[in-house]
């Protein structure tokens, strides 16, 4: 029997080796368009970053190895140009010599893989733009980096390849911007899991542009300017396109083989195409999803390797085996985090109209009392009948084995309660006595049995609007002071039983703690005392990540400015810390393994024992501690010198200040309110300078814009065509946006205003536009007076997006909490 294989790598090479092992007499010929027949394409990004040092380590099998070990005729740099399925032969071309020839077959296997998807964006053929599919692509990227001393790179797409490439470019000290058209990275997981990846990307000082697509590439003086839909322009030394892949199906389509709705080659359960003598495997084919039964393209290594082994048996007619579909189990190292998933996600189930339940747990990777344990988040999706639909995980270590266990449980058709009975290996360095997978089983069974009702983070707002419900924070006072869900009532769990009389049995209480465990205890207490309640799935920690700003735009201007200022003032932060260490003024504390609020409580306790001017160096494996310590230091009058997250461990250096002896929050009234009546450039500049200063002092700031002040909030390029004549006249007479405002004095027909802007730029004073952006990014509140808007004929659509709307009552409500009120 003569068998031809088109394409190597995972599917083709696996099939070739299996064919020879079970049939010594078959004539096997492999064609590969490239130079290498089998290489670790998943390792390509890591050689770019220097993590995998030796290039040859990526070569899984060589031509010589295939010939000597398996007696397979390998033809590299040879392209199959046509399949003649009626006469069972192919036409080939030697890409090196240009020679063409024919080759007959008894069985033909197609394993061409998938090619990077490159959309027809103007300028996409620039020599500075690359994709990553094979060894040659990898070599080209490395060569470009080294020859051009690349300092800035843009990665378009935030899937597996995009994230891995970005991480490895960062390893080479290249500033990286990631562009993603979707609202999140890594679409195999749901929003709340991706949100944690977004924050880790921010920690790494990588730019992240979400929901923003590329409109054009333009080469200028050897660099590429990337133009985005938002109007932003990024100048880079190189661009890597990682939007996704598409099946290499041209050869199959030209041969008349059937293809599916997703564009992949159609195969039956034996991996046979519409022609009985032609088979196909790998990224080029459509397979049934193991759970949904839908035709899917799943370009992952395990399915391709498994299909290669199965198809070898089937082509020889020995021991026919069916490929039962792909589950899509996947994992990725995304900077400091590991992200994994198996089965179906919530987004798919919502679109499909499938009913499901969700249980999320946050546990340590191993026993908390043994050093080095780090938090992991595990999410289980299941039906009320106990069928497991999918799972997702995120953490620094231990995520892989938990997802593998659940993937195995799905293939074994286990129910959620069976997860409780899994006897998994335990010793303190490796696990807890109850594995997080066991915990998922307990939580899921409780939900199915009605022992607990939960609510998801995305349901909170609508549920509060449509029901007589109240958020109830049962965390400690210290946790609550570090942040809470707006409009929550706070009662510490330890005091809840004694304060039940203060609760209203006509209300339903949406209970939350930090990660969900104490919330469950509070839920059980409440319902057994006759209250209606729900427990927030995943707790405050999960919700908190979803309400943060997910994008990370315009980072490098801020970073470079900060580094300049830091270096110019008494040495760098790291030098200051080293000096403190030499003077024995560093107190080292290890809070690793403690769950929130443990690290903060340990910080507070230690700071009470040290002297003013001494520095506390504290380590924690609670990644949320990075934000918590910054908030705590600000509220207690201490100075956070620096905080770093590396390999799942947060290290913070906090210098004790003389004003921090009582370690209690600053004044009760910590809000600055301002009424901005003026529409003059200089007065609005002063308003935002004061407002940003107040924010920097740890104050809350609320600005109420009324009458002429509203002009500063107008969109510059927006025209409302639905206005009446009077309103249109008002609109034409008033300045439209910050760039059209004029000075109150010495305007001189616009010359004074222009001079003011020039002087500000020369003296590195932020523009009004930048001051407003900084104010909003740092949590400042802007309210537009709806009464003034109505009088002046201004609609909401004409004003910038990041503001609230209200009347005098709204302003007076804010001013009641204010220690000072300004009218400008």
CSV table of N, CA, C and O in Angstrom, one decimal, residues 148-259:
chain,number,residue,atom,x,y,z
A,148,UNK,N,17.6,45.7,14.0
A,148,UNK,CA,17.0,47.0,14.1
A,148,UNK,C,16.9,47.5,15.6
A,148,UNK,O,16.3,48.6,15.8
A,149,UNK,N,17.5,46.8,16.5
A,149,UNK,CA,17.5,47.2,17.9
A,149,UNK,C,16.1,47.6,18.3
A,149,UNK,O,15.8,48.7,18.8
A,150,UNK,N,15.1,46.7,18.1
A,150,UNK,CA,13.7,47.0,18.4
A,150,UNK,C,13.5,47.4,19.8
A,150,UNK,O,13.9,46.7,20.8
A,151,UNK,N,12.8,48.6,20.0
A,151,UNK,CA,12.5,49.1,21.3
A,151,UNK,C,11.0,49.0,21.6
A,151,UNK,O,10.6,49.0,22.8
A,152,UNK,N,10.2,49.1,20.6
A,152,UNK,CA,8.7,49.2,20.7
A,152,UNK,C,8.0,48.2,19.7
A,152,UNK,O,8.4,48.3,18.5
A,153,UNK,N,7.1,47.4,20.2
A,153,UNK,CA,6.4,46.5,19.3
A,153,UNK,C,4.9,46.5,19.6
A,153,UNK,O,4.5,46.8,20.7
A,154,UNK,N,4.1,46.2,18.6
A,154,UNK,CA,2.7,46.1,18.7
A,154,UNK,C,2.3,44.7,18.3
A,154,UNK,O,2.8,44.2,17.3
A,155,UNK,N,1.5,44.1,19.2
A,155,UNK,CA,0.9,42.8,18.9
A,155,UNK,C,-0.6,42.9,18.7
A,155,UNK,O,-1.3,43.4,19.5
A,156,UNK,N,-1.0,42.5,17.5
A,156,UNK,CA,-2.4,42.6,17.1
A,156,UNK,C,-3.1,41.3,17.4
A,156,UNK,O,-2.8,40.3,16.7
A,157,UNK,N,-4.0,41.2,18.4
A,157,UNK,CA,-4.6,40.0,18.7
A,157,UNK,C,-4.2,39.5,20.1
A,157,UNK,O,-3.0,39.5,20.4
A,158,UNK,N,-5.1,39.1,20.9
A,158,UNK,CA,-4.8,38.7,22.3
A,158,UNK,C,-5.3,37.3,22.6
A,158,UNK,O,-5.9,37.0,23.7
A,159,UNK,N,-5.1,36.4,21.6
A,159,UNK,CA,-5.4,35.0,21.9
A,159,UNK,C,-4.1,34.3,22.4
A,159,UNK,O,-3.2,35.0,22.9
A,160,UNK,N,-4.0,33.0,22.2
A,160,UNK,CA,-2.8,32.3,22.7
A,160,UNK,C,-1.5,32.9,22.1
A,160,UNK,O,-0.6,33.2,22.9
A,161,UNK,N,-1.4,32.9,20.8
A,161,UNK,CA,-0.1,33.4,20.2
A,161,UNK,C,0.1,34.8,20.6
A,161,UNK,O,1.3,35.2,20.9
A,162,UNK,N,-0.9,35.7,20.5
A,162,UNK,CA,-0.7,37.1,20.8
A,162,UNK,C,-0.1,37.3,22.2
A,162,UNK,O,0.8,38.1,22.4
A,163,UNK,N,-0.7,36.7,23.2
A,163,UNK,CA,-0.3,36.8,24.6
A,163,UNK,C,1.1,36.2,24.8
A,163,UNK,O,2.0,36.9,25.4
A,164,UNK,N,1.4,35.1,24.2
A,164,UNK,CA,2.7,34.5,24.3
A,164,UNK,C,3.8,35.3,23.7
A,164,UNK,O,4.9,35.5,24.2
A,165,UNK,N,3.5,35.8,22.5
A,165,UNK,CA,4.5,36.7,21.8
A,165,UNK,C,4.7,38.0,22.6
A,165,UNK,O,5.9,38.4,22.8
A,166,UNK,N,3.7,38.6,23.1
A,166,UNK,CA,3.8,39.8,23.9
A,166,UNK,C,4.7,39.6,25.1
A,166,UNK,O,5.6,40.3,25.4
A,167,UNK,N,4.4,38.5,25.8
A,167,UNK,CA,5.2,38.1,27.0
A,167,UNK,C,6.7,38.0,26.7
A,167,UNK,O,7.6,38.4,27.4
A,168,UNK,N,7.0,37.3,25.6
A,168,UNK,CA,8.3,37.0,25.2
A,168,UNK,C,9.1,38.2,24.6
A,168,UNK,O,10.3,38.3,24.7
A,169,UNK,N,8.3,39.1,24.0
A,169,UNK,CA,9.0,40.4,23.6
A,169,UNK,C,9.3,41.2,24.8
A,169,UNK,O,10.4,41.9,24.9
A,170,UNK,N,8.5,41.1,25.8
A,170,UNK,CA,8.7,41.8,27.1
A,170,UNK,C,10.0,41.3,27.7
A,170,UNK,O,10.8,42.0,28.4
A,171,UNK,N,10.2,40.0,27.6
A,171,UNK,CA,11.4,39.3,28.1
A,171,UNK,C,12.7,39.9,27.5
A,171,UNK,O,13.8,39.9,28.1
A,172,UNK,N,12.6,40.5,26.3
A,172,UNK,CA,13.7,41.1,25.6
A,172,UNK,C,13.7,42.6,25.9
A,172,UNK,O,14.4,43.4,25.2
A,173,UNK,N,13.0,43.1,26.9
A,173,UNK,CA,13.0,44.5,27.3
A,173,UNK,C,12.5,45.4,26.2
A,173,UNK,O,12.9,46.5,26.0
A,174,UNK,N,11.5,44.8,25.5
A,174,UNK,CA,10.8,45.6,24.4
A,174,UNK,C,9.5,46.1,25.0
A,174,UNK,O,8.7,45.4,25.6
A,175,UNK,N,9.2,47.4,24.8
A,175,UNK,CA,7.9,47.9,25.2
A,175,UNK,C,6.8,47.4,24.3
A,175,UNK,O,7.0,47.4,23.0
A,176,UNK,N,5.8,46.8,24.8
A,176,UNK,CA,4.8,46.1,24.0
A,176,UNK,C,3.4,46.7,24.2
A,176,UNK,O,2.9,47.0,25.3
A,177,UNK,N,2.7,46.9,23.1
A,177,UNK,CA,1.3,47.2,23.1
A,177,UNK,C,0.5,46.1,22.5
A,177,UNK,O,0.8,45.6,21.4
A,178,UNK,N,-0.6,45.7,23.2
A,178,UNK,CA,-1.5,44.6,22.7
A,178,UNK,C,-2.8,45.2,22.2
A,178,UNK,O,-3.4,46.0,23.0
A,179,UNK,N,-3.2,44.9,21.0
A,179,UNK,CA,-4.4,45.4,20.5
A,179,UNK,C,-5.4,44.3,20.3
A,179,UNK,O,-5.1,43.3,19.7
A,180,UNK,N,-6.6,44.5,20.8
A,180,UNK,CA,-7.6,43.4,20.8
A,180,UNK,C,-9.0,44.0,20.5
A,180,UNK,O,-9.5,44.9,21.2
A,181,UNK,N,-9.6,43.5,19.4
A,181,UNK,CA,-10.9,44.0,19.0
A,181,UNK,C,-12.0,43.6,19.9
A,181,UNK,O,-13.0,44.4,20.1
A,182,UNK,N,-11.9,42.5,20.6
A,182,UNK,CA,-12.9,42.0,21.5
A,182,UNK,C,-12.8,42.8,22.9
A,182,UNK,O,-11.8,43.4,23.1
A,183,UNK,N,-13.8,42.6,23.7
A,183,UNK,CA,-13.7,43.3,25.0
A,183,UNK,C,-12.8,42.7,26.0
A,183,UNK,O,-12.7,43.1,27.2
A,184,UNK,N,-12.2,41.5,25.7
A,184,UNK,CA,-11.3,40.8,26.6
A,184,UNK,C,-10.2,40.0,25.9
A,184,UNK,O,-10.4,39.8,24.7
A,185,UNK,N,-9.2,39.6,26.6
A,185,UNK,CA,-8.2,38.7,26.0
A,185,UNK,C,-8.7,37.3,26.2
A,185,UNK,O,-9.6,37.0,27.0
A,186,UNK,N,-8.1,36.3,25.5
A,186,UNK,CA,-8.3,34.9,25.8
A,186,UNK,C,-9.8,34.5,25.9
A,186,UNK,O,-10.3,34.2,26.9
A,187,UNK,N,-10.4,34.5,24.7
A,187,UNK,CA,-11.9,34.3,24.7
A,187,UNK,C,-12.3,32.9,25.1
A,187,UNK,O,-13.5,32.7,25.2
A,188,UNK,N,-11.4,32.0,25.4
A,188,UNK,CA,-11.9,30.7,25.9
A,188,UNK,C,-12.4,30.7,27.3
A,188,UNK,O,-13.0,29.8,27.8
A,189,UNK,N,-12.0,31.9,28.0
A,189,UNK,CA,-12.5,32.0,29.4
A,189,UNK,C,-13.5,33.2,29.4
A,189,UNK,O,-13.6,34.0,28.5
A,190,UNK,N,-14.2,33.3,30.5
A,190,UNK,CA,-15.3,34.3,30.7
A,190,UNK,C,-14.7,35.6,31.2
A,190,UNK,O,-13.5,35.6,31.7
A,191,UNK,N,-15.5,36.6,31.2
A,191,UNK,CA,-15.1,38.0,31.5
A,191,UNK,C,-14.3,38.1,32.9
A,191,UNK,O,-13.3,38.8,33.0
A,192,UNK,N,-14.9,37.5,33.9
A,192,UNK,CA,-14.3,37.7,35.3
A,192,UNK,C,-12.9,37.0,35.4
A,192,UNK,O,-12.1,37.4,36.2
A,193,UNK,N,-12.7,36.0,34.6
A,193,UNK,CA,-11.4,35.3,34.6
A,193,UNK,C,-10.4,36.2,33.8
A,193,UNK,O,-9.3,36.5,34.2
A,194,UNK,N,-10.8,36.6,32.6
A,194,UNK,CA,-10.0,37.5,31.8
A,194,UNK,C,-9.7,38.8,32.5
A,194,UNK,O,-8.6,39.3,32.3
A,195,UNK,N,-10.6,39.3,33.3
A,195,UNK,CA,-10.3,40.6,34.0
A,195,UNK,C,-9.1,40.5,34.9
A,195,UNK,O,-8.4,41.5,35.0
A,196,UNK,N,-8.9,39.3,35.5
A,196,UNK,CA,-7.7,39.2,36.3
A,196,UNK,C,-6.4,39.1,35.4
A,196,UNK,O,-5.3,39.6,35.9
A,197,UNK,N,-6.5,38.6,34.2
A,197,UNK,CA,-5.4,38.6,33.3
A,197,UNK,C,-5.1,40.1,32.9
A,197,UNK,O,-3.9,40.5,32.8
A,198,UNK,N,-6.1,40.8,32.7
A,198,UNK,CA,-5.9,42.3,32.3
A,198,UNK,C,-5.2,43.0,33.4
A,198,UNK,O,-4.3,43.8,33.0
A,199,UNK,N,-5.5,42.8,34.6
A,199,UNK,CA,-4.8,43.5,35.7
A,199,UNK,C,-3.3,43.0,35.8
A,199,UNK,O,-2.4,43.8,36.1
A,200,UNK,N,-3.0,41.7,35.5
A,200,UNK,CA,-1.6,41.3,35.5
A,200,UNK,C,-0.9,41.9,34.3
A,200,UNK,O,0.3,42.2,34.5
A,201,UNK,N,-1.5,42.1,33.2
A,201,UNK,CA,-0.9,42.8,32.1
A,201,UNK,C,-0.5,44.2,32.5
A,201,UNK,O,0.5,44.7,32.1
A,202,UNK,N,-1.4,44.9,33.2
A,202,UNK,CA,-1.1,46.2,33.7
A,202,UNK,C,0.1,46.2,34.6
A,202,UNK,O,0.9,47.1,34.6
A,203,UNK,N,0.1,45.2,35.5
A,203,UNK,CA,1.3,45.1,36.4
A,203,UNK,C,2.6,45.0,35.7
A,203,UNK,O,3.6,45.4,36.2
A,204,UNK,N,2.6,44.4,34.5
A,204,UNK,CA,3.8,44.3,33.7
A,204,UNK,C,4.1,45.5,32.8
A,204,UNK,O,5.0,45.5,32.0
A,205,UNK,N,3.3,46.5,33.0
A,205,UNK,CA,3.5,47.8,32.3
A,205,UNK,C,3.4,47.5,30.8
A,205,UNK,O,4.3,48.0,30.0
A,206,UNK,N,2.5,46.7,30.4
A,206,UNK,CA,2.2,46.4,28.9
A,206,UNK,C,0.9,47.2,28.6
A,206,UNK,O,-0.1,47.1,29.3
A,207,UNK,N,0.9,47.9,27.5
A,207,UNK,CA,-0.3,48.5,27.0
A,207,UNK,C,-1.3,47.5,26.5
A,207,UNK,O,-0.9,46.6,25.8
A,208,UNK,N,-2.6,47.7,26.9
A,208,UNK,CA,-3.6,46.9,26.4
A,208,UNK,C,-4.8,47.7,25.9
A,208,UNK,O,-5.4,48.5,26.7
A,209,UNK,N,-5.0,47.6,24.6
A,209,UNK,CA,-6.2,48.3,24.0
A,209,UNK,C,-7.3,47.3,23.6
A,209,UNK,O,-7.1,46.5,22.8
A,210,UNK,N,-8.4,47.4,24.4
A,210,UNK,CA,-9.5,46.5,24.1
A,210,UNK,C,-10.6,47.2,23.3
A,210,UNK,O,-10.7,48.4,23.4
A,211,UNK,N,-11.3,46.5,22.6
A,211,UNK,CA,-12.4,47.0,21.8
A,211,UNK,C,-11.9,48.1,20.9
A,211,UNK,O,-12.6,49.2,20.7
A,212,UNK,N,-10.8,47.9,20.3
A,212,UNK,CA,-10.2,48.9,19.4
A,212,UNK,C,-9.4,48.2,18.3
A,212,UNK,O,-8.5,47.4,18.5
A,213,UNK,N,-9.9,48.4,17.0
A,213,UNK,CA,-9.3,47.7,15.9
A,213,UNK,C,-8.3,48.6,15.1
A,213,UNK,O,-8.3,49.8,15.2
A,214,UNK,N,-7.5,47.9,14.3
A,214,UNK,CA,-6.6,48.6,13.4
A,214,UNK,C,-7.3,49.0,12.1
A,214,UNK,O,-8.0,48.2,11.5
A,215,UNK,N,-7.0,50.3,11.7
A,215,UNK,CA,-7.6,50.7,10.5
A,215,UNK,C,-6.6,50.9,9.4
A,215,UNK,O,-6.9,50.8,8.2
A,216,UNK,N,-5.3,51.1,9.8
A,216,UNK,CA,-4.3,51.3,8.8
A,216,UNK,C,-2.9,51.1,9.4
A,216,UNK,O,-2.7,51.4,10.6
A,217,UNK,N,-1.9,50.6,8.6
A,217,UNK,CA,-0.5,50.7,8.9
A,217,UNK,C,0.2,51.6,7.9
A,217,UNK,O,-0.1,51.6,6.7
A,218,UNK,N,1.1,52.5,8.4
A,218,UNK,CA,1.8,53.4,7.6
A,218,UNK,C,3.3,53.4,8.0
A,218,UNK,O,3.6,53.7,9.1
A,219,UNK,N,4.1,53.1,7.0
A,219,UNK,CA,5.6,53.2,7.3
A,219,UNK,C,6.1,54.6,7.1
A,219,UNK,O,5.9,55.2,6.1
A,220,UNK,N,6.8,55.1,8.2
A,220,UNK,CA,7.4,56.4,8.2
A,220,UNK,C,8.8,56.3,8.7
A,220,UNK,O,9.0,56.0,9.9
A,221,UNK,N,9.8,56.6,7.9
A,221,UNK,CA,11.2,56.6,8.3
A,221,UNK,C,11.6,55.4,9.0
A,221,UNK,O,12.2,55.4,10.1
A,222,UNK,N,11.2,54.2,8.4
A,222,UNK,CA,11.6,52.9,8.9
A,222,UNK,C,10.8,52.4,10.1
A,222,UNK,O,11.0,51.2,10.4
A,223,UNK,N,9.9,53.1,10.6
A,223,UNK,CA,9.0,52.7,11.6
A,223,UNK,C,7.5,52.5,11.1
A,223,UNK,O,7.2,53.0,10.0
A,224,UNK,N,6.7,51.8,11.8
A,224,UNK,CA,5.3,51.6,11.4
A,224,UNK,C,4.4,52.3,12.3
A,224,UNK,O,4.4,52.1,13.5
A,225,UNK,N,3.5,53.2,11.8
A,225,UNK,CA,2.5,53.8,12.6
A,225,UNK,C,1.2,53.0,12.5
A,225,UNK,O,0.7,52.8,11.4
A,226,UNK,N,0.7,52.6,13.6
A,226,UNK,CA,-0.5,51.8,13.7
A,226,UNK,C,-1.6,52.7,14.0
A,226,UNK,O,-1.7,53.3,15.1
A,227,UNK,N,-2.6,52.8,13.1
A,227,UNK,CA,-3.8,53.7,13.4
A,227,UNK,C,-5.0,52.9,13.8
A,227,UNK,O,-5.3,51.9,13.2
A,228,UNK,N,-5.6,53.3,14.9
A,228,UNK,CA,-6.7,52.6,15.5
A,228,UNK,C,-8.0,53.2,15.2
A,228,UNK,O,-8.1,54.4,14.9
A,229,UNK,N,-9.1,52.5,15.4
A,229,UNK,CA,-10.5,53.0,15.2
A,229,UNK,C,-10.7,54.2,16.2
A,229,UNK,O,-11.5,55.1,15.9
A,230,UNK,N,-10.1,54.2,17.3
A,230,UNK,CA,-10.3,55.2,18.3
A,230,UNK,C,-9.7,56.5,17.9
A,230,UNK,O,-9.9,57.5,18.6
A,231,UNK,N,-8.8,56.5,16.9
A,231,UNK,CA,-8.1,57.6,16.5
A,231,UNK,C,-6.6,57.7,17.1
A,231,UNK,O,-5.8,58.5,16.7
A,232,UNK,N,-6.4,56.7,18.0
A,232,UNK,CA,-5.0,56.6,18.6
A,232,UNK,C,-4.0,56.2,17.5
A,232,UNK,O,-4.4,55.4,16.6
A,233,UNK,N,-2.8,56.7,17.6
A,233,UNK,CA,-1.7,56.2,16.7
A,233,UNK,C,-0.6,55.8,17.5
A,233,UNK,O,-0.1,56.4,18.5
A,234,UNK,N,0.0,54.6,17.2
A,234,UNK,CA,1.1,54.0,17.9
A,234,UNK,C,2.2,53.8,16.9
A,234,UNK,O,2.1,53.1,15.9
A,235,UNK,N,3.4,54.4,17.2
A,235,UNK,CA,4.6,54.2,16.4
A,235,UNK,C,5.4,53.1,16.9
A,235,UNK,O,5.8,53.1,18.1
A,236,UNK,N,5.7,52.1,16.1
A,236,UNK,CA,6.4,50.9,16.6
A,236,UNK,C,7.5,50.5,15.6
A,236,UNK,O,7.5,50.9,14.4
A,237,UNK,N,8.5,49.8,16.2
A,237,UNK,CA,9.6,49.2,15.3
A,237,UNK,C,9.2,48.0,14.6
A,237,UNK,O,9.8,47.6,13.6
A,238,UNK,N,8.2,47.3,15.2
A,238,UNK,CA,7.7,46.1,14.5
A,238,UNK,C,6.3,45.8,15.0
A,238,UNK,O,5.8,46.2,16.0
A,239,UNK,N,5.5,45.0,14.2
A,239,UNK,CA,4.2,44.6,14.5
A,239,UNK,C,4.1,43.1,14.3
A,239,UNK,O,4.6,42.6,13.3
A,240,UNK,N,3.4,42.4,15.2
A,240,UNK,CA,3.2,40.9,15.0
A,240,UNK,C,1.7,40.7,14.9
A,240,UNK,O,0.9,41.1,15.9
A,241,UNK,N,1.2,40.2,13.8
A,241,UNK,CA,-0.2,39.9,13.6
A,241,UNK,C,-0.5,38.5,14.2
A,241,UNK,O,0.0,37.5,13.8
A,242,UNK,N,-1.4,38.5,15.2
A,242,UNK,CA,-1.8,37.3,15.9
A,242,UNK,C,-3.3,37.3,16.1
A,242,UNK,O,-3.8,37.0,17.2
A,243,UNK,N,-4.1,37.6,15.1
A,243,UNK,CA,-5.5,37.8,15.1
A,243,UNK,C,-6.2,36.4,15.3
A,243,UNK,O,-7.2,36.2,15.9
A,244,UNK,N,-5.6,35.4,14.7
A,244,UNK,CA,-6.2,34.0,14.7
A,244,UNK,C,-5.7,33.3,13.5
A,244,UNK,O,-4.7,33.7,12.8
A,245,UNK,N,-6.2,32.1,13.3
A,245,UNK,CA,-5.8,31.2,12.2
A,245,UNK,C,-7.0,30.8,11.3
A,245,UNK,O,-8.1,30.8,11.8
A,246,UNK,N,-6.7,30.4,10.1
A,246,UNK,CA,-7.8,29.9,9.2
A,246,UNK,C,-7.3,28.5,8.7
A,246,UNK,O,-6.1,28.4,8.4
A,247,UNK,N,-8.2,27.6,8.5
A,247,UNK,CA,-7.7,26.3,7.9
A,247,UNK,C,-7.1,26.4,6.5
A,247,UNK,O,-7.6,27.2,5.7
A,248,UNK,N,-6.0,25.6,6.3
A,248,UNK,CA,-5.4,25.6,5.0
A,248,UNK,C,-6.3,24.6,4.1
A,248,UNK,O,-5.9,23.4,4.0
A,249,UNK,N,-7.3,25.1,3.5
A,249,UNK,CA,-8.3,24.2,2.9
A,249,UNK,C,-8.3,24.3,1.3
A,249,UNK,O,-9.2,23.7,0.7
A,250,UNK,N,-7.5,25.2,0.8
A,250,UNK,CA,-7.5,25.5,-0.7
A,250,UNK,C,-7.3,24.2,-1.5
A,250,UNK,O,-8.1,24.0,-2.5
A,251,UNK,N,-6.4,23.4,-1.1
A,251,UNK,CA,-6.1,22.2,-1.9
A,251,UNK,C,-7.3,21.2,-1.9
A,251,UNK,O,-7.7,20.6,-2.9
A,252,UNK,N,-7.9,21.1,-0.7
A,252,UNK,CA,-9.1,20.2,-0.5
A,252,UNK,C,-10.3,20.7,-1.3
A,252,UNK,O,-11.0,20.0,-2.0
A,253,UNK,N,-10.5,22.0,-1.3
A,253,UNK,CA,-11.6,22.6,-2.0
A,253,UNK,C,-11.5,22.5,-3.5
A,253,UNK,O,-12.4,22.1,-4.2
A,254,UNK,N,-10.2,22.7,-4.0
A,254,UNK,CA,-10.0,22.6,-5.4
A,254,UNK,C,-10.2,21.1,-5.9
A,254,UNK,O,-10.5,20.9,-7.1
A,255,UNK,N,-10.0,20.2,-5.0
A,255,UNK,CA,-10.1,18.8,-5.3
A,255,UNK,C,-11.6,18.3,-5.2
A,255,UNK,O,-11.9,17.2,-5.5
A,256,UNK,N,-12.5,19.2,-4.8
A,256,UNK,CA,-13.9,18.9,-4.7
A,256,UNK,C,-14.3,18.2,-3.4
A,256,UNK,O,-15.4,17.7,-3.3
A,257,UNK,N,-13.4,18.3,-2.4
A,257,UNK,CA,-13.7,17.7,-1.1
A,257,UNK,C,-14.7,18.6,-0.3
A,257,UNK,O,-14.6,19.8,-0.4
A,258,UNK,N,-15.5,18.0,0.5
A,258,UNK,CA,-16.5,18.9,1.2
A,258,UNK,C,-15.8,19.6,2.3
A,258,UNK,O,-14.9,19.1,3.0
A,259,UNK,N,-16.3,20.9,2.5
A,259,UNK,CA,-15.9,21.7,3.7
A,259,UNK,C,-17.1,22.1,4.4
A,259,UNK,O,-18.2,22.1,3.9
